[in-house]
Short mmCIF file of C-alpha atoms in Angstrom, two decimals:
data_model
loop_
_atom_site.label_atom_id
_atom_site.label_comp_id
_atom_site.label_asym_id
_atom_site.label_seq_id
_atom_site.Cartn_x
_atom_site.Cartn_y
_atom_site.Cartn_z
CA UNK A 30 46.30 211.08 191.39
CA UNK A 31 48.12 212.82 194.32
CA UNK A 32 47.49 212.73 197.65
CA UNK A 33 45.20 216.00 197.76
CA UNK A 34 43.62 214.91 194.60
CA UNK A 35 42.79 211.98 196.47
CA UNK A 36 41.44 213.80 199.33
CA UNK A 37 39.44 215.92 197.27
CA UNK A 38 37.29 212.74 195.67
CA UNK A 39 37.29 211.43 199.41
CA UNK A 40 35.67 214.98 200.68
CA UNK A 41 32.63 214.95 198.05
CA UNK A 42 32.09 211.53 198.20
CA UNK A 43 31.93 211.37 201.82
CA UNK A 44 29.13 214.29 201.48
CA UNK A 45 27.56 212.52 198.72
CA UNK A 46 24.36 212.05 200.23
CA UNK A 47 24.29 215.64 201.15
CA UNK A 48 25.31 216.80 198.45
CA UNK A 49 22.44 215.27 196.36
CA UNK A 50 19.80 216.15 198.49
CA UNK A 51 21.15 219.88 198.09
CA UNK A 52 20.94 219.69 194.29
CA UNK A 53 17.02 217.84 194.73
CA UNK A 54 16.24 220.32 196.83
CA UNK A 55 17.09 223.30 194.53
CA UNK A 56 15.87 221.29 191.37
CA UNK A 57 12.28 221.10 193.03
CA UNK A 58 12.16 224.62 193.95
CA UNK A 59 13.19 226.92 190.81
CA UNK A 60 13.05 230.38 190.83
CA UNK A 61 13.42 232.81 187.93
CA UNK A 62 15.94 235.34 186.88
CA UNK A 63 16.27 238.34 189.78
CA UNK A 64 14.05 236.66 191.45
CA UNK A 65 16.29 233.88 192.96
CA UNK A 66 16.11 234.59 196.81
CA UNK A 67 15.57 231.36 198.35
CA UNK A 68 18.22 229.79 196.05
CA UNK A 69 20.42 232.24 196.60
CA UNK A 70 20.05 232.22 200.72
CA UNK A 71 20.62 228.64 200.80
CA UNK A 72 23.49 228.75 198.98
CA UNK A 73 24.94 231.58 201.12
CA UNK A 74 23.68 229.99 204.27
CA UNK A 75 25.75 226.94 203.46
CA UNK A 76 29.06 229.01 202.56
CA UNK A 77 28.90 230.51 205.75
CA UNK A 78 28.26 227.18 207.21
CA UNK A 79 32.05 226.15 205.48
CA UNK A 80 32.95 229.24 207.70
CA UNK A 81 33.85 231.46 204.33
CA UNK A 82 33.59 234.94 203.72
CA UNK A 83 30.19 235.68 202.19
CA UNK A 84 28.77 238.34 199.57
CA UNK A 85 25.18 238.73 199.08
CA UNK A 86 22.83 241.01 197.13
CA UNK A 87 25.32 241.25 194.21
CA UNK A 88 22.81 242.44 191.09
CA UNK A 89 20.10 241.54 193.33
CA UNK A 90 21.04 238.04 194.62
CA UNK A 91 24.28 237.12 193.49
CA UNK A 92 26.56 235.55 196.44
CA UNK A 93 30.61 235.52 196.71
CA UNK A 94 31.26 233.18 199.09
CA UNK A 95 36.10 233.67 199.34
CA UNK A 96 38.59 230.80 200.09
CA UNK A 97 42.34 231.48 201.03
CA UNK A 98 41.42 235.53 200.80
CA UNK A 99 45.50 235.84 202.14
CA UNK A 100 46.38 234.35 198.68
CA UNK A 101 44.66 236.74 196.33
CA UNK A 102 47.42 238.85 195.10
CA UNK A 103 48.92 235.85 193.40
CA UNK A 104 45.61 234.78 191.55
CA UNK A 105 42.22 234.84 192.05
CA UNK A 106 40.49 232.02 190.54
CA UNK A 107 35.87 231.97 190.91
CA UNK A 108 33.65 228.84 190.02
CA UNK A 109 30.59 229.96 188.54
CA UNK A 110 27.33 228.50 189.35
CA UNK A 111 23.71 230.10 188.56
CA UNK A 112 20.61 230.70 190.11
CA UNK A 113 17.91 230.79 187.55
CA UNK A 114 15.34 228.50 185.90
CA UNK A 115 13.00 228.65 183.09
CA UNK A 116 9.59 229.53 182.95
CA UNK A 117 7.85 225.82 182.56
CA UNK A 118 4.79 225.73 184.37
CA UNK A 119 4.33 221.36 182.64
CA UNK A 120 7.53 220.57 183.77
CA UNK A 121 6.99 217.58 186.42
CA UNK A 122 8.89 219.31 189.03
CA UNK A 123 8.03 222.96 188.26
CA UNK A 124 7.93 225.39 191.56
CA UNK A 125 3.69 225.81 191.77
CA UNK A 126 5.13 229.52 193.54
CA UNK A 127 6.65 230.48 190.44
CA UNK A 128 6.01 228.39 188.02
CA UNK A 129 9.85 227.65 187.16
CA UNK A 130 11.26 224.37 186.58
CA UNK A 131 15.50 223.96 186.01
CA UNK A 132 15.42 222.38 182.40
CA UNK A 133 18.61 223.52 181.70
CA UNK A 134 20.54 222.48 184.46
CA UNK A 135 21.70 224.93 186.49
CA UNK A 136 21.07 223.66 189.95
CA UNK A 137 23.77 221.03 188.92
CA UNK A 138 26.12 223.63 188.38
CA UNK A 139 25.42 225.23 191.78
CA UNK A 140 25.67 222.01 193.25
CA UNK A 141 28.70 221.33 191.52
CA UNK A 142 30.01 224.70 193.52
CA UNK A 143 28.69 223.88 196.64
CA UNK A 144 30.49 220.15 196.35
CA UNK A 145 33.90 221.61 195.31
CA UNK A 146 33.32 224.05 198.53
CA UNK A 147 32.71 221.11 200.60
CA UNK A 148 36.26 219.59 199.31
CA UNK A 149 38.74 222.88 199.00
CA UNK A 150 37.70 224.10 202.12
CA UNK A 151 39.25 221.22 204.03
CA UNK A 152 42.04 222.72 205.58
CA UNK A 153 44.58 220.04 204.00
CA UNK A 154 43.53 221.15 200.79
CA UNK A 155 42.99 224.88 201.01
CA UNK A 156 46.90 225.59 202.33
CA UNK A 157 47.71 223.52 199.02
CA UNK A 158 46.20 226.07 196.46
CA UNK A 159 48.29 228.61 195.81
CA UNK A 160 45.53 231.50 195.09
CA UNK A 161 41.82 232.38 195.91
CA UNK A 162 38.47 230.30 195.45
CA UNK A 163 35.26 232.36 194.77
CA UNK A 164 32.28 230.49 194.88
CA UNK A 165 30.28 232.43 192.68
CA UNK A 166 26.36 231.97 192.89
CA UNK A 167 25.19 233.94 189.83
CA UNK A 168 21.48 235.45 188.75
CA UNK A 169 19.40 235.37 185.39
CA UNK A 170 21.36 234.24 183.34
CA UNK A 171 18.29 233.12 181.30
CA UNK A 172 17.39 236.13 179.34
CA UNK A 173 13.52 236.48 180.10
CA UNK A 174 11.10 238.29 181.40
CA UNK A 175 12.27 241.24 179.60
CA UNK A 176 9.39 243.66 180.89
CA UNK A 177 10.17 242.51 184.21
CA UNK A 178 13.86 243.51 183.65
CA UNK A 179 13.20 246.66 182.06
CA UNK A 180 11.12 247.64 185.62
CA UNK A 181 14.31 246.71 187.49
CA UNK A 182 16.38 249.01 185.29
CA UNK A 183 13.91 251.82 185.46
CA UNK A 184 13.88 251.50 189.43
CA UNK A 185 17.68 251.64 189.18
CA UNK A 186 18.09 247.87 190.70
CA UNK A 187 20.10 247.23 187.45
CA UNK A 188 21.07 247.95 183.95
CA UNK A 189 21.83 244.79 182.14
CA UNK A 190 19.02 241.94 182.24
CA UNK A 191 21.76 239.37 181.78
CA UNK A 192 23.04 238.64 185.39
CA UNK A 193 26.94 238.21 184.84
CA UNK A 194 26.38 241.81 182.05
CA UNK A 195 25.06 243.20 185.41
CA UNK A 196 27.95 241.66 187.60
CA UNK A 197 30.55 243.13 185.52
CA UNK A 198 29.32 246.44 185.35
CA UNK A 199 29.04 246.62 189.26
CA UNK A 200 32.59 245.57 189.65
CA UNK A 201 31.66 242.16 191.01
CA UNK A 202 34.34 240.38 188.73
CA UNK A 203 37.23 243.27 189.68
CA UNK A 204 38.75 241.03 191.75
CA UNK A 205 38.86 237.40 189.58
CA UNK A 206 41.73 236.88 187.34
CA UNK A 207 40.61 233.41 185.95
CA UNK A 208 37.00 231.29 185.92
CA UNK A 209 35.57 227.92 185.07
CA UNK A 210 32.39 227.68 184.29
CA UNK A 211 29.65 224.37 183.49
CA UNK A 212 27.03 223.38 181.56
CA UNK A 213 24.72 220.55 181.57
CA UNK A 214 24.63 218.21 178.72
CA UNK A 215 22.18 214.97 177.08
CA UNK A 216 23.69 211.72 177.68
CA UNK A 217 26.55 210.42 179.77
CA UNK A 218 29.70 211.79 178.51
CA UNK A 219 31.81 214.77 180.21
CA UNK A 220 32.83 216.89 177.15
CA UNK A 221 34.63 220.06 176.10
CA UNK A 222 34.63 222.14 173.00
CA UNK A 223 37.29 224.08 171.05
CA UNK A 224 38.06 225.03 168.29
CA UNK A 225 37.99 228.94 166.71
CA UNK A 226 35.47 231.73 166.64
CA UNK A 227 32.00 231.70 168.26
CA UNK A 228 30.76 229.05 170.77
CA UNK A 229 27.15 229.79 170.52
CA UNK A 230 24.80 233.04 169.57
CA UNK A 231 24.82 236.48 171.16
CA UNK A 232 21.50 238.82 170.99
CA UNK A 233 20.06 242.13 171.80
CA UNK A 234 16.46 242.07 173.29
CA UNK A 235 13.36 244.13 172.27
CA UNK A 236 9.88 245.08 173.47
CA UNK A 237 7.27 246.17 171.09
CA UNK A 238 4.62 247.79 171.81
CA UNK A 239 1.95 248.81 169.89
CA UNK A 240 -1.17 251.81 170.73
CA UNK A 241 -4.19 251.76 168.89
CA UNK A 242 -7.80 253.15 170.03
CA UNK A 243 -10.70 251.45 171.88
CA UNK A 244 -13.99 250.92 170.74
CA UNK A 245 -16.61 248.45 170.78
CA UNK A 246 -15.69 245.68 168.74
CA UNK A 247 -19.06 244.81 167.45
CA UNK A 248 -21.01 247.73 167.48
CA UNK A 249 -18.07 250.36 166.17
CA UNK A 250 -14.97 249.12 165.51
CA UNK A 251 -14.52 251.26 162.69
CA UNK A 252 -14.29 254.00 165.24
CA UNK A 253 -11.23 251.78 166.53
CA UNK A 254 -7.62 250.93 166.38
CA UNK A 255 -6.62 247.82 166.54
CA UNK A 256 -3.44 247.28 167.47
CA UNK A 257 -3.53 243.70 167.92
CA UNK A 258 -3.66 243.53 163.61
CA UNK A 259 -1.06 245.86 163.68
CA UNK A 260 1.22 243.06 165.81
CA UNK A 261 0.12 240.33 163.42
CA UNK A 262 1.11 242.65 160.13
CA UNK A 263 4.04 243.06 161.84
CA UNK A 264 4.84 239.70 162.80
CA UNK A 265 4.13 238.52 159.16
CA UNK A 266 6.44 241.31 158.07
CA UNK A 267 8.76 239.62 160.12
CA UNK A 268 8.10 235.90 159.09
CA UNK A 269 9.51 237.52 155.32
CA UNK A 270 12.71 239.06 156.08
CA UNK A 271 13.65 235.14 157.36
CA UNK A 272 14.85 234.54 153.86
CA UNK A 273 17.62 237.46 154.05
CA UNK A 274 19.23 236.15 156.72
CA UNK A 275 22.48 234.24 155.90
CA UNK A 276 22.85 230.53 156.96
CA UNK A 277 26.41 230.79 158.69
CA UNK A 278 25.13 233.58 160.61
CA UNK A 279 22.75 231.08 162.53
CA UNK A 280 19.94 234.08 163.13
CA UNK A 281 17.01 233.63 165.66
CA UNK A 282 14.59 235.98 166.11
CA UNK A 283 11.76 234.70 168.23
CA UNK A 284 8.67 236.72 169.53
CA UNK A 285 6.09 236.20 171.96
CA UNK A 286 3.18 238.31 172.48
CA UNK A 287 2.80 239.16 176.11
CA UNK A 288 -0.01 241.47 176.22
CA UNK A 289 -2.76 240.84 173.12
CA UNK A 290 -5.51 243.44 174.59
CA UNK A 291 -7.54 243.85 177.77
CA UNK A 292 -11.32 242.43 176.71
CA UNK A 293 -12.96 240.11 173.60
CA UNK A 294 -15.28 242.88 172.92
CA UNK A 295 -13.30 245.89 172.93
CA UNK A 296 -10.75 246.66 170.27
CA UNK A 297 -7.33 245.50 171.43
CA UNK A 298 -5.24 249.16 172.17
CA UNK A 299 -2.65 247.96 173.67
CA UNK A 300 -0.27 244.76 172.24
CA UNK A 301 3.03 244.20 173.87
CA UNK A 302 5.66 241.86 172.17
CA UNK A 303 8.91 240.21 173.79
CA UNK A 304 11.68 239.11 171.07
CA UNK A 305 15.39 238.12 171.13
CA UNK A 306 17.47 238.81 168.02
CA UNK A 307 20.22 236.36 167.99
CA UNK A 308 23.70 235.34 165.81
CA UNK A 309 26.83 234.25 165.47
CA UNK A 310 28.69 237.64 165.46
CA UNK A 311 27.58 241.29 165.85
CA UNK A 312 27.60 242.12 162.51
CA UNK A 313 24.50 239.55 161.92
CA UNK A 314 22.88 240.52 165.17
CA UNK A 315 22.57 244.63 164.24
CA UNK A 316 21.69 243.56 160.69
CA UNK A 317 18.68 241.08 161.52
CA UNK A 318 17.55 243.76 164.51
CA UNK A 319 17.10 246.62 161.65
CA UNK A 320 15.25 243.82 159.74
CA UNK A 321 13.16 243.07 162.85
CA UNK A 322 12.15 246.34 163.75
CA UNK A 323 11.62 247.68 160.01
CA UNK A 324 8.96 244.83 160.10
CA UNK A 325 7.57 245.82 163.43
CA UNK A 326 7.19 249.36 162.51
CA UNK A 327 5.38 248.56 158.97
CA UNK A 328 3.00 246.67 161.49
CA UNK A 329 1.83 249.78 162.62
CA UNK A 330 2.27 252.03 159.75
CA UNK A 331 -0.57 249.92 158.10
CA UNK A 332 -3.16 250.14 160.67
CA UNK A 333 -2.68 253.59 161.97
CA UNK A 334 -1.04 252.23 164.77
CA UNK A 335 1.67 254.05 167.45
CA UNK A 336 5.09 251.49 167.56
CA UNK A 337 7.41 251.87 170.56
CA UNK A 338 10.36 249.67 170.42
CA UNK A 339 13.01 249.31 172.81
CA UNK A 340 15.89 247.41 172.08
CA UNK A 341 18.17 246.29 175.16
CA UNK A 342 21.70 244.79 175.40
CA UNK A 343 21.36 241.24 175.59
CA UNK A 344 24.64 238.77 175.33
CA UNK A 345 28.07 239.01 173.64
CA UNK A 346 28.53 235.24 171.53
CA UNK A 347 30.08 233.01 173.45
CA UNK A 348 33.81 231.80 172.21
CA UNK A 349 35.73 228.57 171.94
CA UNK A 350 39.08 228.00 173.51
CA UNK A 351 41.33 227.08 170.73
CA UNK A 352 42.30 224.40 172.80
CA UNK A 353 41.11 222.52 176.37
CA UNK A 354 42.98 223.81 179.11
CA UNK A 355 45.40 220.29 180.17
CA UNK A 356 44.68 220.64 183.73
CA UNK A 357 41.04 220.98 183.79
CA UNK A 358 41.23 217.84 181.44
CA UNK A 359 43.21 215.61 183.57
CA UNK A 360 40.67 217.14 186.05
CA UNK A 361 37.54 215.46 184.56
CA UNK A 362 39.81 212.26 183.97
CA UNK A 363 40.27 211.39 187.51
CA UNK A 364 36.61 212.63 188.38
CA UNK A 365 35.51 210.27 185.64
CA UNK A 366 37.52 207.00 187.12
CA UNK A 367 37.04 204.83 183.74
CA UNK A 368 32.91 205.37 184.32
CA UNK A 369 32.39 207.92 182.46
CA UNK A 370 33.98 208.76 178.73
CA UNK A 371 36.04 212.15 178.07
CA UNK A 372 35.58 213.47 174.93
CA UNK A 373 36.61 216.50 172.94
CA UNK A 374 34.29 218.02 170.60
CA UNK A 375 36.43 220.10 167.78
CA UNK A 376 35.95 222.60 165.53
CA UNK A 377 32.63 222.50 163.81
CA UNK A 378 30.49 225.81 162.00
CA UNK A 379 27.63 222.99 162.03
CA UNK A 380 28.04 223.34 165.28
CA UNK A 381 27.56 226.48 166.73
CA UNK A 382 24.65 226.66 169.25
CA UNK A 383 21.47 228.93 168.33
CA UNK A 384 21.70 229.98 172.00
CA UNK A 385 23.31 231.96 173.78
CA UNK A 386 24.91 232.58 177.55
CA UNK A 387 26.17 235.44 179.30
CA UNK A 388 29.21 233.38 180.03
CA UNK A 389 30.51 235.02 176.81
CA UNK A 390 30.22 238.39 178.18
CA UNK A 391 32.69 237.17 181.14
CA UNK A 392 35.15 235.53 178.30
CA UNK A 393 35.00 238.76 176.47
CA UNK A 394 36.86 240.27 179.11
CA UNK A 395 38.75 237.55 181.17
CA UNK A 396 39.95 233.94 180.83
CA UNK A 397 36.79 231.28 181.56
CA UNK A 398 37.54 227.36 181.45
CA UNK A 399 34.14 225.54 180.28
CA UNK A 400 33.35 221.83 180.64
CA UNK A 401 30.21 219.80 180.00
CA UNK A 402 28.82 216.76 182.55
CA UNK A 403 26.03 214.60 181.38
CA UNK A 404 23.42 212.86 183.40
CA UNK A 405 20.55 214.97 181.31
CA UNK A 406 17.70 213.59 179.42
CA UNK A 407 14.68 215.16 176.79
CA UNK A 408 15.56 218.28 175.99
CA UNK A 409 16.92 221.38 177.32
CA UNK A 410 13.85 224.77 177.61
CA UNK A 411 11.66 221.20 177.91
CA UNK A 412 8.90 219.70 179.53
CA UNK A 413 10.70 216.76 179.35
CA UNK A 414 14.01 217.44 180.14
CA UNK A 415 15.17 215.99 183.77
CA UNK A 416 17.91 214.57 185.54
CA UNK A 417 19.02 210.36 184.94
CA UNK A 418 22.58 210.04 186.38
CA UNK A 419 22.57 212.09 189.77
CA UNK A 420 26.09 210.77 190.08
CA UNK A 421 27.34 212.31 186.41
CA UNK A 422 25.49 215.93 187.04
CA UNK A 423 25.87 216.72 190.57
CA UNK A 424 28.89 214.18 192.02
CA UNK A 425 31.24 214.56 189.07
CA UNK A 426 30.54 217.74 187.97
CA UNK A 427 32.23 219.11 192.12
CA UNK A 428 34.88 216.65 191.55
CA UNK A 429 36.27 218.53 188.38
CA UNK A 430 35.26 221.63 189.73
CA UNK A 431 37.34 220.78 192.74
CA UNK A 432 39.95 218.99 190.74
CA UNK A 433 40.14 221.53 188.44
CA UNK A 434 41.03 224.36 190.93
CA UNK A 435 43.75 222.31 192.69
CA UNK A 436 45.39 221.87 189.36
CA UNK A 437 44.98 225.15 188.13
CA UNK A 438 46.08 226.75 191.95
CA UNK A 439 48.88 224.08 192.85
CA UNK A 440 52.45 224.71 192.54
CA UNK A 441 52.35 228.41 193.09
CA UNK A 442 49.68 228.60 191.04
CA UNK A 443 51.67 228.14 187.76
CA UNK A 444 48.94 226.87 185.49
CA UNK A 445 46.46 229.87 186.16
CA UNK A 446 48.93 232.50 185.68
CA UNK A 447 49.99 230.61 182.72
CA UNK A 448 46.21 230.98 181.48
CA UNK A 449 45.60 234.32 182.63
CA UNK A 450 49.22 235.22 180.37
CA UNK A 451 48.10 234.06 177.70
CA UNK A 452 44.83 235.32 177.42
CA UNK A 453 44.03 238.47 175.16
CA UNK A 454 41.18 240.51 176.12
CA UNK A 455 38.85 241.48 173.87
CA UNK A 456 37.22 245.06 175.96
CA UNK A 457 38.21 245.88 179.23
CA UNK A 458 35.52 246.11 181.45
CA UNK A 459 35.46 250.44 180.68
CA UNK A 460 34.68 249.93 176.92
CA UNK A 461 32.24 247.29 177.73
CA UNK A 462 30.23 249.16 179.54
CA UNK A 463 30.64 251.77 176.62
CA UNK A 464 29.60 248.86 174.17
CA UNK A 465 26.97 247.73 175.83
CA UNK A 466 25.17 251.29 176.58
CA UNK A 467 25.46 251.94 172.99
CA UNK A 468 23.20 249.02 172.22
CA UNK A 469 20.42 250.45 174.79
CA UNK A 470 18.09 252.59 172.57
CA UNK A 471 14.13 253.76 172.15
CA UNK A 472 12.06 254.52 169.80
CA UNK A 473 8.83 255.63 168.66
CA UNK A 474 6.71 255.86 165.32
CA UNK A 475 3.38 257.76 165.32
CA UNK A 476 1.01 257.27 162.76
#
């Protein structure tokens, strides 16, 4: 450990206290994709308490917050944090304003931000990086809500639903060469994963909707439609194409009925659906979407029923470094000080998450560094899930943050240029946006 290193762990641990109260604070008041304000202007309120340069409003609420802006043109290197929660209304610590609750960590990881802005800011560390720091605050990045999305896009607030889709569209990554990103994990380890191919799923979204008739439902529902039977035909529809879906594809496709009709004694007329179609690779994804919305449509095809889908863009799959970048491993070393155990998780097909993150849009198109902290318990999406080791997922997760940039920025910034070198893009941003639109579609079958 050098003697900025060393400063750095003496920065966040001197905030500690802070620092936690920051991460309790934002854990106990969750807020939802796009809808992130408060989050968002505390975050950006604190930046410009560091006396940085502050973005706001970016897709909605998104905040830049720039270190060492002089030192751009060598490299430009962002930490990503995000805003949203989950929808848990049960969850002990669920915000009773909007029923969100962070079950999947992300309040560590914008903690994790605002402790590594704490450190790097110091002026005896900022004049040793060698590049820019963008503390990046980013929205939604849980894909919900999807009605509530699709209202944004048709007010022109956005395009995507998936808040770093919608950040690179706008241009708000134009000016980052290199990112790391975090996730929370179960247990007490600090991990990272490599290996080939995909990291976790990517997925387009849908809403169904299906138009029947009214009518009384006891006294004449044979002068009705019922579109709520034509949902459950095509749901079961659905339930049958399961079998055609091949295991190393790792498809999910997961509906929720958000409308089921308007009163218990009129035929339902209107039924609104909400699904994600999810896989391993593109291919799969396209494939199980003509599957799910063959099934949707025979839904309505059997009871007489109008079928509206509208299939959205969702997530690219997320991707594996072949191999852990050195310096954001020696990073999480010295953050861990013999506490905590470092571990590498290889190359697995077994183990390839089901879900899926918008952080593999961003990798799709520039270099991102990923590590995992611990301090998590229950289960992620879960009632249960909540925070054990404050220390682990807020305290060491800034540390290799912090760590992580030094390393990468020191020296001239060797190591990220070595990264950003090295790293073959797989669109540029132009083609996708051209992707992406392709994927946006609408369609309608009357009886």
């Amino acid at each position: 450990m050098d003697a900025v290193e060393k400063r750095i762990i003496e920065n966040i641990d001197a905030h500690k206290d802070e620092i936690i109260a920051f991460a309790r604070d934002i854990y106990t008041h969750a807020e939802l994709g796009y809808k992130e304000f408060n989050t968002a202007g505390k975050f950006a309120d604190y930046m410009k308490k560091l006396g940085l340069n502050v973005q706001e409003k970016l897709a909605i609420t998104g905040v830049k917050a720039y270190l060492n802006e002089e030192k751009k043109e060598n490299v430009s290197l962002a930490l990503i944090g995000e805003l949203d929660a989950l929808r848990i209304p049960n969850h002990k610590y669920a915000n009773p304003e909007t029923q969100a609750a962070h079950c999947c960590g992300h309040h560590s990881q914008l903690t994790g931000i605002l402790g590594a802005a704490i450190a790097l800011s110091d002026p005896e560390v900022a004049k040793e990086l060698d590049g820019q720091v963008v503390f990046f605050a980013v929205p939604a990045e849980e894909y919900g809500e999807i009605e509530f999305k699709n209202q944004l896009k048709e007010e022109g607030k956005i395009k995507y639903g998936g808040g770093k889709c919608e950040l690179i569209r706008i241009g708000a990554f134009d000016d980052i060469d290199l990112n790391i990103a975090h996730h929370t994990a179960m247990g007490d380890k600090i991990s990272f994963r490599e290996g080939s191919g995909s990291g976790g799923n990517g997925f387009v979204s849908k809403t169904i909707r299906y138009k029947g008739k009214a009518a009384h439902a006891a006294a004449a529902p044979h002068l009705g439609v019922n579109a709520l039977n034509a949902a459950s035909i095509g749901l079961t529809a659905l339930a049958y194409q399961r079998e055609t879906f091949q295991d190393p594809d790792h498809v999910r496709v997961h509906p929720i009925i958000t409308k089921g009709g308007d009163l218990v004694n009129v035929v339902p007329e209107e039924v609104v659906l909400e699904t994600l179609v999810r896989a391993s690779n593109f291919e799969a994804i396209l494939d199980a979407a003509a599957k799910t919305d063959r099934a949707f449509f025979a839904g309505g095809a059997a009871v007489g029923a109008t079928v509206e889908i509208e299939t959205m863009p969702g997530y690219l799959p997320s991707l594996l470094s072949e191999k852990t970048n050195p310096e954001l491993l020696e990073a999480a070393k010295i953050a861990a000080d013999g506490t905590y155990e470092v571990e590498i998780i290889g190359d697995n097909p077994k183990r390839v998450s089901g879900g899926s993150t918008d952080v593999g849009d961003v990798q799709h198109i520039q270099p991102v560094l990923c590590f995992n902290t611990g301090g998590a318990a229950g289960g992620a999406h879960s009632s249960d899930f909540d925070i054990t080791d404050e220390e682990l997922a807020y305290i060491v997760t800034a540390k290799i943050f912090a760590l992580g940039a030094y390393r990468l920025l020191k020296d001239g910034a060797r190591a990220a240029k070595k990264e950003v070198e090295e790293y073959k893009p797989v669109f540029t941003k132009e083609a996708y946006i051209e992707f992406m639109d392709s994927l946006i579609k609408t369609e309608v079958r009357e009886p």
